[in-house]
Each structure stands twice: as structure tokens, then as C-alpha cells.
Short mmCIF file of C-alpha atoms (C1' of nucleotides) in Angstrom, two decimals:
data_model
loop_
_atom_site.label_atom_id
_atom_site.label_comp_id
_atom_site.label_asym_id
_atom_site.label_seq_id
_atom_site.Cartn_x
_atom_site.Cartn_y
_atom_site.Cartn_z
CA UNK A 6 6.08 -57.98 -18.03
CA UNK A 7 8.91 -56.17 -15.35
CA UNK A 8 9.57 -52.90 -15.95
CA UNK A 9 9.48 -51.84 -12.35
CA UNK A 10 13.64 -51.59 -12.00
CA UNK A 11 13.71 -48.86 -14.07
CA UNK A 12 10.75 -46.48 -11.86
CA UNK A 13 12.91 -44.25 -10.30
CA UNK A 14 12.05 -43.38 -6.46
CA UNK A 15 10.30 -39.90 -6.85
CA UNK A 16 7.45 -41.74 -8.23
CA UNK A 17 7.67 -44.94 -5.97
CA UNK A 18 7.04 -42.38 -3.49
CA UNK A 19 3.73 -40.91 -5.36
CA UNK A 20 2.36 -44.78 -5.23
CA UNK A 21 1.01 -44.62 -0.90
CA UNK A 22 -0.71 -41.16 -1.71
CA UNK A 23 -2.02 -42.15 -5.36
CA UNK A 24 -3.42 -46.03 -3.38
CA UNK A 25 -4.38 -44.10 0.02
CA UNK A 26 -6.79 -40.91 -2.15
CA UNK A 27 -7.88 -43.99 -4.62
CA UNK A 28 -9.54 -46.03 -1.50
CA UNK A 29 -10.63 -42.06 -0.28
CA UNK A 30 -12.21 -42.23 -4.05
CA UNK A 31 -13.69 -46.09 -3.22
CA UNK A 32 -15.22 -45.35 -0.37
CA UNK A 33 -17.02 -42.41 -1.36
CA UNK A 34 -18.46 -44.55 -3.94
CA UNK A 35 -16.70 -42.87 -7.41
CA UNK A 36 -15.95 -45.54 -9.98
CA UNK A 37 -14.62 -43.96 -12.35
CA UNK A 38 -12.06 -40.35 -12.51
CA UNK A 39 -9.38 -38.44 -14.97
CA UNK A 40 -6.87 -37.51 -14.67
CA UNK A 41 -8.10 -33.95 -14.22
CA UNK A 42 -9.43 -34.39 -11.41
CA UNK A 43 -7.76 -36.15 -9.64
CA UNK A 44 -4.84 -33.48 -10.00
CA UNK A 45 -7.47 -31.43 -8.82
CA UNK A 46 -8.09 -32.88 -5.75
CA UNK A 47 -3.77 -34.36 -5.23
CA UNK A 48 -2.24 -30.65 -6.31
CA UNK A 49 -0.32 -32.26 -8.99
CA UNK A 50 -0.63 -31.63 -12.42
CA UNK A 51 -2.32 -34.35 -14.84
CA UNK A 52 0.29 -34.54 -16.98
CA UNK A 53 2.04 -36.39 -14.06
CA UNK A 54 0.05 -38.60 -13.07
CA UNK A 55 -0.98 -40.05 -15.93
CA UNK A 56 3.16 -40.35 -16.16
CA UNK A 57 2.94 -41.80 -13.54
CA UNK A 58 0.40 -44.65 -13.94
CA UNK A 59 2.00 -45.00 -17.02
CA UNK A 60 5.43 -46.16 -15.34
CA UNK A 61 2.68 -49.26 -14.65
CA UNK A 62 0.99 -50.34 -17.65
CA UNK A 63 -1.97 -48.47 -18.94
CA UNK A 64 -4.80 -48.74 -17.12
CA UNK A 65 -7.10 -46.18 -18.00
CA UNK A 66 -9.38 -45.47 -20.61
CA UNK A 67 -9.04 -42.82 -23.48
CA UNK A 68 -11.95 -41.23 -23.16
CA UNK A 69 -13.48 -42.32 -20.61
CA UNK A 70 -9.76 -41.54 -18.40
CA UNK A 71 -9.93 -44.32 -14.44
CA UNK A 72 -11.50 -46.89 -12.54
CA UNK A 73 -11.01 -46.09 -9.65
CA UNK A 74 -11.57 -49.25 -8.00
CA UNK A 75 -9.79 -51.23 -11.23
CA UNK A 76 -6.91 -48.71 -10.51
CA UNK A 77 -6.67 -49.38 -7.11
CA UNK A 78 -6.67 -52.75 -7.30
CA UNK A 79 -3.70 -52.74 -10.17
CA UNK A 80 -1.23 -50.07 -7.26
CA UNK A 81 -2.32 -51.92 -4.09
CA UNK A 82 -0.27 -55.62 -6.53
CA UNK A 83 2.22 -52.97 -7.11
CA UNK A 84 3.35 -51.63 -3.69
CA UNK A 85 2.77 -54.92 -2.50
CA UNK A 86 -0.60 -55.23 0.08
CA UNK A 87 -1.75 -58.55 -0.83
CA UNK A 88 1.28 -60.29 0.40
CA UNK A 89 1.97 -61.22 4.21
CA UNK A 90 5.34 -60.48 4.84
CA UNK A 91 6.26 -61.19 8.08
CA UNK A 92 7.42 -59.31 10.44
CA UNK A 93 9.20 -58.22 13.86
CA UNK A 94 9.25 -54.78 15.92
CA UNK A 95 12.53 -55.13 16.87
CA UNK A 96 12.49 -52.07 21.02
CA UNK A 97 9.08 -52.04 22.78
CA UNK A 98 9.75 -48.83 24.15
CA UNK A 99 7.37 -45.90 24.27
CA UNK A 100 7.68 -45.29 20.23
CA UNK A 101 8.09 -49.24 18.66
CA UNK A 102 4.65 -50.09 20.49
CA UNK A 103 3.04 -46.39 19.88
CA UNK A 104 3.88 -47.98 16.64
CA UNK A 105 2.81 -51.48 16.80
CA UNK A 106 -0.64 -50.60 17.80
CA UNK A 107 -0.92 -47.17 15.70
CA UNK A 108 0.03 -48.44 12.27
CA UNK A 109 -2.60 -51.06 10.58
CA UNK A 110 0.43 -53.31 9.87
CA UNK A 111 -2.02 -55.92 7.87
CA UNK A 112 -3.60 -53.88 4.52
CA UNK A 113 0.56 -52.80 3.67
CA UNK A 114 1.43 -56.15 3.01
CA UNK A 115 2.50 -57.24 6.81
CA UNK A 116 1.94 -59.60 9.00
CA UNK A 117 2.61 -58.51 12.58
CA UNK A 118 4.08 -61.63 14.17
CA UNK A 119 6.81 -60.48 17.38
CA UNK A 120 7.66 -57.94 19.19
CA UNK A 121 11.25 -58.29 21.30
CA UNK A 122 13.39 -55.80 24.01
CA UNK A 123 16.42 -56.64 25.38
CA UNK A 124 14.56 -55.12 29.02
CA UNK A 125 13.65 -58.49 30.67
CA UNK A 126 11.74 -55.75 33.39
CA UNK A 127 8.82 -55.79 30.22
CA UNK A 128 9.45 -59.17 28.82
CA UNK A 129 5.48 -60.64 28.44
CA UNK A 130 4.03 -57.53 28.44
CA UNK A 131 1.20 -57.46 25.55
CA UNK A 132 1.75 -55.12 22.36
CA UNK A 133 -1.58 -54.93 20.83
CA UNK A 134 -2.01 -58.92 20.49
CA UNK A 135 1.40 -59.35 20.83
CA UNK A 136 3.19 -60.42 23.84
CA UNK A 137 6.92 -58.75 23.83
CA UNK A 138 9.58 -61.62 23.94
CA UNK A 139 13.24 -60.97 25.55
CA UNK A 140 15.46 -60.62 22.16
CA UNK A 141 17.73 -63.21 23.67
CA UNK A 142 14.69 -65.58 21.99
CA UNK A 143 14.99 -63.52 18.46
CA UNK A 144 17.02 -66.57 17.01
CA UNK A 145 15.41 -69.49 16.72
CA UNK A 146 12.42 -66.88 16.65
CA UNK A 147 13.27 -65.67 13.09
CA UNK A 148 14.83 -69.63 12.55
CA UNK A 149 11.68 -70.94 13.22
CA UNK A 150 8.45 -68.57 12.07
CA UNK A 151 10.90 -66.66 9.39
CA UNK A 152 10.67 -63.26 9.67
CA UNK A 153 11.44 -60.30 6.16
CA UNK A 154 10.78 -57.47 7.75
CA UNK A 155 12.24 -55.45 10.96
CA UNK A 156 11.12 -52.47 12.80
CA UNK A 157 13.77 -50.25 14.81
CA UNK A 158 12.89 -48.24 16.94
CA UNK A 159 15.50 -49.06 19.18
CA UNK A 160 18.27 -46.34 19.64
CA UNK A 161 21.10 -44.96 17.44
CA UNK A 162 23.89 -46.48 19.60
CA UNK A 163 23.10 -49.99 19.13
CA UNK A 164 20.63 -49.71 15.78
CA UNK A 165 23.95 -50.99 13.08
CA UNK A 166 24.68 -54.22 15.41
CA UNK A 167 21.09 -55.05 15.78
CA UNK A 168 20.57 -54.79 12.48
CA UNK A 169 23.56 -56.37 10.70
CA UNK A 170 22.36 -59.13 12.73
CA UNK A 171 18.41 -59.15 11.58
CA UNK A 172 20.35 -59.55 8.11
CA UNK A 173 21.98 -63.25 9.18
CA UNK A 174 19.06 -64.25 10.11
CA UNK A 175 16.86 -63.84 7.00
CA UNK A 176 16.10 -60.09 7.86
CA UNK A 177 15.28 -58.78 4.30
CA UNK A 178 13.85 -54.91 4.93
CA UNK A 179 14.57 -52.26 7.36
CA UNK A 180 12.00 -49.94 8.52
CA UNK A 181 14.52 -47.54 10.85
CA UNK A 182 12.94 -45.45 13.75
CA UNK A 183 16.11 -44.84 15.29
CA UNK A 184 18.14 -41.23 14.74
CA UNK A 185 20.88 -43.26 12.25
CA UNK A 186 21.04 -43.27 8.97
CA UNK A 187 20.76 -46.91 8.71
CA UNK A 188 22.43 -47.99 5.11
CA UNK A 189 23.04 -51.65 4.35
CA UNK A 190 26.02 -53.05 2.62
CA UNK A 191 24.46 -56.53 1.52
CA UNK A 192 22.66 -57.08 -1.40
CA UNK A 193 18.78 -57.27 -1.86
CA UNK A 194 18.08 -55.73 1.33
CA UNK A 195 15.98 -52.54 1.26
CA UNK A 196 15.53 -49.36 3.72
CA UNK A 197 13.50 -47.54 5.21
CA UNK A 198 14.90 -44.85 7.13
CA UNK A 199 11.84 -42.14 8.85
CA UNK A 200 14.02 -39.82 11.03
CA UNK A 201 10.72 -37.86 13.10
CA UNK A 202 13.69 -35.86 14.41
CA UNK A 203 14.81 -34.67 11.09
CA UNK A 204 11.92 -33.85 10.32
CA UNK A 205 10.51 -31.74 12.75
CA UNK A 206 13.62 -29.74 12.33
CA UNK A 207 12.28 -29.25 8.82
CA UNK A 208 8.93 -27.68 10.29
CA UNK A 209 11.12 -25.67 12.89
CA UNK A 210 13.21 -24.69 9.73
CA UNK A 211 9.86 -23.61 8.13
CA UNK A 212 8.89 -21.67 11.63
CA UNK A 213 11.76 -20.03 12.01
CA UNK A 214 10.90 -17.66 8.47
CA UNK A 215 7.34 -16.83 9.50
CA UNK A 216 6.94 -16.08 12.98
CA UNK A 217 8.68 -13.07 13.39
CA UNK A 218 7.84 -12.64 16.60
CA UNK B 14 19.90 -11.00 4.23
CA UNK B 15 17.80 -13.42 4.16
CA UNK B 16 19.03 -15.67 0.92
CA UNK B 17 16.92 -17.72 2.39
CA UNK B 18 13.69 -17.12 0.36
CA UNK B 19 15.45 -18.91 -2.69
CA UNK B 20 15.96 -22.24 -1.17
CA UNK B 21 15.10 -24.72 -2.66
CA UNK B 22 12.88 -28.35 -0.73
CA UNK B 23 15.21 -29.87 -1.56
CA UNK B 24 18.38 -28.39 0.18
CA UNK B 25 15.90 -27.45 3.07
CA UNK B 26 15.00 -30.73 3.89
CA UNK B 27 19.06 -32.56 3.57
CA UNK B 28 19.88 -29.91 6.21
CA UNK B 29 18.73 -31.16 9.55
CA UNK B 30 20.58 -34.68 8.29
CA UNK B 31 24.21 -32.24 8.07
CA UNK B 32 23.00 -30.93 11.53
CA UNK B 33 22.83 -34.37 12.76
CA UNK B 34 26.38 -35.93 11.05
CA UNK B 35 27.74 -32.63 12.20
CA UNK B 36 26.46 -32.95 15.86
CA UNK B 37 28.29 -36.49 15.70
CA UNK B 38 31.32 -35.28 14.31
CA UNK B 39 31.68 -33.22 17.00
CA UNK B 40 30.94 -35.69 20.13
CA UNK B 41 34.12 -37.58 18.30
CA UNK B 42 35.92 -34.63 18.19
CA UNK B 43 36.93 -33.87 14.85
CA UNK B 44 36.82 -30.24 14.55
CA UNK B 45 37.50 -29.70 10.40
CA UNK B 46 36.39 -30.75 7.60
CA UNK B 47 36.53 -30.78 4.03
CA UNK B 48 33.69 -31.14 1.81
CA UNK B 49 35.01 -34.29 0.69
CA UNK B 50 35.28 -36.24 3.30
CA UNK B 51 31.74 -35.33 4.80
CA UNK B 52 31.00 -36.74 1.43
CA UNK B 53 31.86 -40.30 2.18
CA UNK B 54 29.80 -40.30 5.34
CA UNK B 55 27.62 -39.75 4.11
CA UNK B 56 26.96 -40.81 0.88
CA UNK B 57 26.71 -37.12 -1.23
CA UNK B 58 29.26 -35.42 -3.82
CA UNK B 59 32.13 -32.29 -2.65
CA UNK B 60 29.92 -30.37 -5.26
CA UNK B 61 26.38 -30.62 -3.50
CA UNK B 62 27.40 -30.08 0.00
CA UNK B 63 29.44 -26.73 -0.86
CA UNK B 64 26.69 -25.74 -3.23
CA UNK B 65 23.62 -27.06 -0.38
CA UNK B 66 26.25 -25.05 2.29
CA UNK B 67 26.98 -21.57 -0.71
CA UNK B 68 23.17 -20.87 -0.42
CA UNK B 69 23.38 -19.48 3.41
CA UNK B 70 26.35 -18.23 2.99
CA UNK B 71 30.19 -19.06 2.52
CA UNK B 72 31.05 -21.06 6.07
CA UNK B 73 34.24 -22.62 4.53
CA UNK B 74 37.56 -21.93 4.15
CA UNK B 75 40.20 -22.55 1.39
CA UNK B 76 42.14 -24.54 1.26
CA UNK B 77 41.25 -25.59 4.96
CA UNK B 78 37.78 -27.23 4.89
CA UNK B 79 35.04 -26.14 7.18
CA UNK B 80 35.44 -26.19 11.01
CA UNK B 81 33.32 -28.68 12.59
CA UNK B 82 31.45 -26.46 15.51
CA UNK B 83 30.71 -23.63 13.37
CA UNK B 84 29.72 -25.43 10.67
CA UNK B 85 27.44 -27.42 13.47
CA UNK B 86 26.01 -23.32 14.66
CA UNK B 87 25.74 -22.10 11.58
CA UNK B 88 23.03 -24.79 10.62
CA UNK B 89 21.73 -24.56 13.72
CA UNK B 90 20.36 -21.02 13.39
CA UNK B 91 18.86 -21.44 10.34
CA UNK B 92 17.04 -24.72 11.27
CA UNK B 93 15.84 -21.93 14.47
CA UNK B 94 17.49 -24.53 17.06
CA UNK B 95 17.70 -21.88 19.41
CA UNK B 96 14.45 -20.30 19.11
CA UNK B 97 11.69 -21.89 21.82
CA UNK B 98 8.31 -22.25 19.78
CA UNK B 99 5.24 -23.08 22.97
CA UNK B 100 4.37 -26.33 20.51
CA UNK B 101 0.90 -28.52 22.16
CA UNK B 102 0.21 -32.20 21.50
CA UNK B 103 -2.77 -32.86 20.10
CA UNK B 104 -4.24 -36.41 20.70
CA UNK B 105 -2.99 -38.44 23.28
CA UNK B 106 -3.29 -41.65 21.75
CA UNK B 107 -1.35 -44.53 22.09
CA UNK B 108 1.39 -42.50 19.42
CA UNK B 109 0.31 -38.89 20.76
CA UNK B 110 2.40 -40.32 24.07
CA UNK B 111 4.66 -41.65 22.07
CA UNK B 112 5.15 -39.11 20.26
CA UNK B 113 5.66 -36.46 24.05
CA UNK B 114 7.80 -38.54 25.38
CA UNK B 115 10.00 -40.32 22.71
CA UNK B 116 11.29 -36.84 20.74
CA UNK B 117 13.15 -34.49 21.86
CA UNK B 118 11.26 -31.27 20.98
CA UNK B 119 13.89 -28.71 23.17
CA UNK B 120 16.82 -29.56 21.75
CA UNK B 121 15.13 -28.76 18.38
CA UNK B 122 13.79 -25.15 19.20
CA UNK B 123 10.66 -26.26 20.21
CA UNK B 124 8.92 -25.87 24.30
CA UNK B 125 6.19 -28.22 24.88
CA UNK B 126 3.81 -26.92 26.47
CA UNK B 127 0.42 -28.81 27.14
CA UNK B 128 -1.37 -32.33 25.09
CA UNK B 129 -4.63 -32.78 24.85
CA UNK B 130 -7.05 -35.32 24.42
CA UNK B 131 -11.03 -34.92 23.53
CA UNK B 132 -11.86 -38.60 26.17
CA UNK B 133 -12.09 -37.66 29.39
CA UNK B 134 -11.58 -41.12 30.61
CA UNK B 135 -7.43 -39.41 30.28
CA UNK B 136 -7.85 -36.17 31.21
CA UNK B 137 -5.16 -35.56 34.37
CA UNK B 138 -2.60 -38.07 32.95
CA UNK B 139 0.22 -38.28 33.11
CA UNK B 140 2.54 -38.07 30.03
CA UNK B 141 6.41 -37.19 30.63
CA UNK B 142 6.53 -34.03 32.39
CA UNK B 143 2.91 -32.62 31.19
CA UNK B 144 -0.12 -33.52 32.55
CA UNK B 145 -3.74 -34.44 29.04
CA UNK B 146 -5.55 -31.40 29.50
CA UNK B 147 -8.77 -31.39 28.35
CA UNK B 148 -9.68 -30.21 24.61
CA UNK B 149 -12.14 -27.91 25.93
CA UNK B 150 -9.96 -26.44 27.57
CA UNK B 151 -8.41 -25.33 23.85
CA UNK B 152 -9.66 -21.89 23.65
CA UNK B 153 -8.31 -20.83 26.78
CA UNK B 154 -5.26 -21.96 26.84
CA UNK B 155 -4.33 -21.11 23.20
CA UNK B 156 -5.26 -17.19 23.91
CA UNK B 157 -3.06 -17.63 27.00
CA UNK B 158 0.37 -20.06 26.61
CA UNK B 159 -0.01 -18.58 22.65
CA UNK B 160 1.27 -21.86 21.36
CA UNK B 161 2.87 -21.24 17.71
CA UNK B 162 3.17 -24.81 16.64
CA UNK B 163 0.58 -27.77 17.33
CA UNK B 164 1.54 -31.63 16.66
CA UNK B 165 -2.14 -33.39 14.99
CA UNK B 166 -2.16 -37.72 16.72
CA UNK B 167 -5.50 -37.33 15.88
CA UNK B 168 -7.86 -39.52 13.59
CA UNK B 169 -7.76 -38.60 9.57
CA UNK B 170 -11.55 -37.27 9.50
CA UNK B 171 -11.16 -34.92 12.33
CA UNK B 172 -7.66 -33.40 10.58
CA UNK B 173 -8.71 -30.60 8.76
CA UNK B 174 -11.65 -29.19 11.77
CA UNK B 175 -9.14 -28.57 14.42
CA UNK B 176 -6.46 -27.21 12.15
CA UNK B 177 -8.94 -24.75 11.45
CA UNK B 178 -9.95 -24.20 14.38
CA UNK B 179 -5.88 -23.77 16.08
CA UNK B 180 -5.04 -21.42 13.20
CA UNK B 181 -7.73 -19.58 14.87
CA UNK B 182 -5.94 -19.33 17.49
CA UNK B 183 -3.15 -18.59 16.48
CA UNK B 184 -1.08 -21.74 15.62
CA UNK B 185 1.66 -21.18 12.55
CA UNK B 186 3.31 -23.80 12.23
CA UNK B 187 1.48 -28.50 12.37
CA UNK B 188 2.50 -31.38 12.67
CA UNK B 189 0.58 -33.50 11.52
CA UNK B 190 1.34 -37.26 11.89
CA UNK B 191 -3.56 -37.89 11.31
CA UNK B 192 -3.20 -39.93 7.93
CA UNK B 193 -4.30 -37.38 6.05
CA UNK B 194 -2.99 -34.47 4.15
CA UNK B 195 -3.50 -31.56 6.50
CA UNK B 196 -2.88 -27.82 3.56
CA UNK B 197 -4.04 -24.70 5.27
CA UNK B 198 -4.81 -22.73 3.04
CA UNK B 199 -3.86 -19.27 4.60
CA UNK B 200 -0.82 -18.07 3.90
CA UNK B 201 2.88 -17.67 6.56
CA UNK B 202 0.93 -21.34 7.90
CA UNK B 203 3.27 -24.37 7.31
CA UNK B 204 2.69 -28.16 7.70
CA UNK B 205 4.84 -31.01 7.83
CA UNK B 206 2.49 -33.73 6.70
CA UNK B 207 4.89 -37.58 8.50
CA UNK B 208 2.64 -40.25 7.06
CA UNK B 209 3.91 -43.00 8.34
CA UNK B 210 1.32 -45.56 6.61
CA UNK B 211 3.31 -43.99 3.61
CA UNK B 212 6.42 -44.43 4.39
CA UNK B 213 6.13 -48.25 5.28
CA UNK B 214 3.90 -48.63 1.73
CA UNK B 215 7.01 -47.92 -0.16
CA UNK B 216 8.92 -49.92 2.02
CA UNK B 217 6.41 -52.64 1.16
CA UNK B 218 7.15 -52.30 -2.65
CA UNK B 219 10.45 -52.52 -2.45
CA UNK B 220 10.08 -55.97 -0.05
CA UNK B 221 7.30 -56.39 -2.93
CA UNK B 222 10.18 -56.57 -5.89
CA UNK B 223 13.61 -58.04 -3.59
CA UNK B 224 11.54 -60.95 -1.98
CA UNK B 225 10.25 -64.41 -4.94
CA UNK B 226 9.45 -66.52 -2.28
"C1'" DT C 24 55.70 -20.85 -2.16
"C1'" DA C 25 52.72 -25.01 -3.06
"C1'" DG C 26 48.90 -27.70 -1.94
"C1'" DA C 27 44.36 -28.31 0.09
"C1'" DT C 28 39.75 -26.94 -0.37
"C1'" DT C 29 36.24 -23.82 -1.41
"C1'" DG C 30 33.42 -20.76 -3.58
"C1'" DT C 31 30.38 -20.64 -8.16
"C1'" DT C 32 29.57 -20.70 -13.37
"C1'" DA C 33 28.95 -24.18 -16.47
"C1'" DA C 34 27.18 -29.32 -18.38
"C1'" DT C 35 24.69 -32.82 -17.35
"C1'" DC C 36 21.19 -35.48 -16.02
"C1'" DG C 37 16.53 -36.70 -14.63
"C1'" DA C 38 12.69 -35.03 -13.15
"C1'" DT C 39 8.13 -32.06 -14.89
"C1'" DT C 40 5.76 -30.07 -17.55
"C1'" DA C 41 2.58 -29.24 -22.51
"C1'" DA C 42 1.08 -30.95 -26.44
"C1'" DC C 43 -0.75 -34.04 -28.96
"C1'" DA C 44 -2.22 -37.40 -31.94
"C1'" DA C 45 -4.48 -42.23 -30.60
"C1'" DT C 46 -8.26 -43.54 -29.64
"C1'" DC C 47 -12.14 -44.97 -26.62
"C1'" DT D 1 -20.03 -39.40 -35.04
"C1'" DA D 2 -17.96 -36.15 -32.14
"C1'" DG D 3 -16.24 -35.31 -27.65
"C1'" DA D 4 -13.60 -36.40 -23.69
"C1'" DT D 5 -9.10 -38.72 -21.95
"C1'" DT D 6 -5.61 -40.96 -22.31
"C1'" DG D 7 -0.86 -42.95 -23.81
"C1'" DT D 8 3.21 -40.51 -24.57
"C1'" DT D 9 7.01 -37.38 -27.27
"C1'" DA D 10 9.11 -33.77 -27.25
"C1'" DA D 11 10.32 -28.91 -24.21
"C1'" DT D 12 10.96 -27.35 -19.95
"C1'" DC D 13 12.37 -26.96 -15.31
"C1'" DG D 14 15.24 -27.07 -11.81
"C1'" DA D 15 18.58 -30.12 -9.64
"C1'" DT D 16 22.87 -32.74 -9.00
"C1'" DT D 17 27.51 -32.78 -10.85
"C1'" DA D 18 31.52 -31.36 -12.75
"C1'" DA D 19 35.31 -28.03 -13.39
"C1'" DC D 20 38.14 -24.48 -12.14
"C1'" DA D 21 39.15 -20.21 -10.25
"C1'" DA D 22 40.05 -17.97 -6.87
"C1'" DT D 23 42.17 -17.74 -2.49
"C1'" DC D 24 43.48 -19.41 2.59
#
DNA sequence: TAGATTGTTAATCGATTAACAATC
DNA sequence: TAGATTGTTAATCGATTAACAATC
């Protein structure tokens, strides 16, 4: 059943985008699409789309194409949007607050249950429908509520230490926004590093090469 | 002189990370490093590092390695950190504010000169050391100050329209945070799409495949 | 000089694209 | 049935890795 283990990172990175485009098509009331049409919208080749989808199973129908709603829900299931992973945010500074309120976690398989900060000045503040807890409460909170995903919005210097501690408390997945390449040596822990600074530098590189001035 | 045009996106995407590691080495007072040592730190192969760097020139010295400070500044120059591209943020909601205050633009070749929003309720608010301007002032502001980079922190639905308008006002590069794949058909415009939602879904996929429950 | 490590070419590997038989 | 479009195999392309001669 699990073809999954062999699916390459390049394919997986494209799944959320497929999911997004299919959701948009659903909203527009389209119920059927061919790899050819989708390739036009997404600026991929039809070949690649068919190849990608077939990593997970034959979702299409020869001579007809793909049923949008079915494909959308299949990809959703593969991504895990039907799960509700208990998730905590560590760091309630500007970025932590913005991520907490700006990202729709529940439609992406996550249930946001806590936000923590080390600054006693801001514990008690409301962020979305959560209340900032002091980091000292983390151990007890994790023991009781058993979160499995942590969003790290903390300074570089604190990241590795907090992450190791969280692994000890049962966290299995990290969404890391600190300017630090988090790598966990434990088995069966997943990390998604965001690196906004690197992203901006990539843009600067592009600008540097087109803007002569 | 410009080997640049032929350098692949995969290499360019790695440059900010090299820059970051070299900066860290400088801070630690290391002044010499071999591709072998760096490969250990960065979890790349030494071969790849030498291959990558040689896209831009021979920065090393046979039998010795690379001088950290020199390599750091060379890569910085390639990325364009010594430029000061005038940059505006469009959208002063949670995310716009967080990006504005959280990211160090000036060390990444950007000079943040304005932040705009369509909500009259928040015009006049301070964000970092900027004051939120109403979006109606955008045209005049651009004519006078000539920004070249725009950071888009606006809803999906508004993105394409605002981007097209900004191109007309002289913007050459977009850092796009809306959940929308911005693509500009004009020549010589660069776009860096961030897609935090897709990043979270990639993590959810990973979590879904390790957390059995 | 001997040792180390680069710059660069060649070999391998993986990802993308093309082609087409299977089939709805 | 004929037409369309998938699923899948084969060909191509690009990126990574290995090897080694050049040279500091």
C-alpha cells in the first residue's frame, strides 16, 4: 500500500501546489480536468503531472482525465490534511504572532493548542484565540496535552537547545523559522526549515542581475 | 565577466546558505576553510561546494582552501548585499508588520522606505521606523522615491492586480507572501514566491508519514 | 620538495520529458 | 466504434558525485 517511502522530495514539494490549484478549480465549479489543461495552468508539463500523481496511485481515467474533487481529496489525504496534529508555537514575538494568526492551521492538518514565550512581560497576552504561556509551563503542558508539532519562532541561538528539549517532550515535527539550519539526529523526526532571510537574498540576487542603475 | 547568466537555479538557491555559514565562521574567528571541512558543516559534498563556487570564479587556493572573509564578501557581492534597493511593503496586516520588523533588510541589499495598506484605520500606525501610508499614495510615492522591490503581504485576490500596477510604477522584483503563484509576463521582472501554507503542508506530509497514532 | 586541496573533466545518478500502448 | 487521455516505459536532460591533474 505504501508506495510513499520511495517518493522523492521533489515530488512531495509539488503536492501542496497541486492541492492548491485543485482547490481553486473546485471553487470555480470545474469537475473534470486533463493533465494537459492542468499543465497549462500550473506551468508544468502534462507528463510530469501524470508521473507525479502516479507515484501515489492511478487517480485518473483514460480518455477522460481526472475528477477534480476526487483528486483534490486524494492529495489532501496523502498530505494529511484530515489529521489534526496538536501543534504549539514557540516564541510569541512579531513573527510568532503573525504566523499564529495568519496561517490557517486547521485546514492543513494541524490543531493549534498553545503558544509560549520566555518573556514574562507578554505571558497572558491573547494571540488569535490562544493565550501566551510562559516557557516554564512547557513541560507540564506537553505531558498533559501531548503536542506533536512545534513551530519555532525564536532566536537562532536558542533553537537547537529548545528543539532538543522538545524532542524529549514528544515533538515529532518542527516548522522552523529561526535563521538556523535545524537538524535533528534522532530517527523519525521531520524538520521543515523556512529561512525567510535566504529567500530574500535569492530575490536580491535576481534584482542585482536585472537592475543595472 | 558574466558567467552569471548560465548559473542554474539550484546553485543560486544555495548561495544564501553558503553566505550564512561563512558569516558564522567569520564571527567565530575562523579565517581559512577547505571544501572538505565546509562540507562537513553544511552536509553537502566537498565536490558540490567546489563546483558551485567555480560557477562564479576561482575563489580558492590549491593546497590551502578558501579564505573565509574573502569568500564571504565575494558571495555577498554576487548576491548583491552591497546594493541598497529601495523596497516597499504592501499590506500592513499581521504578516506585513512581522516581516517589516523581523527581517533585516539592510544587510540583504534592501532599503525599506515605505509600507502601505488599503485600510484607512491603520494608516498612520508606526511599524518599525516607518509609518503606514494609505495605498492611494502609492503612485505619487513611487514617482518620487522610485522603489524597485515590493514585498506583497496582501490577500490572494488582490495580488495579481496590485503586482501589475506596481510593474507600471517601476517595480522590478517581488517578494510575494500571498497564497498565490505570482507570475509576471513582463521581461526583466523577478519574483520570489514564499508560500508558507505549502511549506506547512510539506511538514504535515512528513508528520503524517511518521506519526502512526 | 612533499602534502594538501583546488579547479575541472568525466562518470553517475536522478529527475524531467517524450512516446506510445492500454483503456475508458 | 473512434477519440481522448491516462499509466508507464524509454530517452533525454541536468545535477551531483567522483576522480585526478594542476598548483599553491
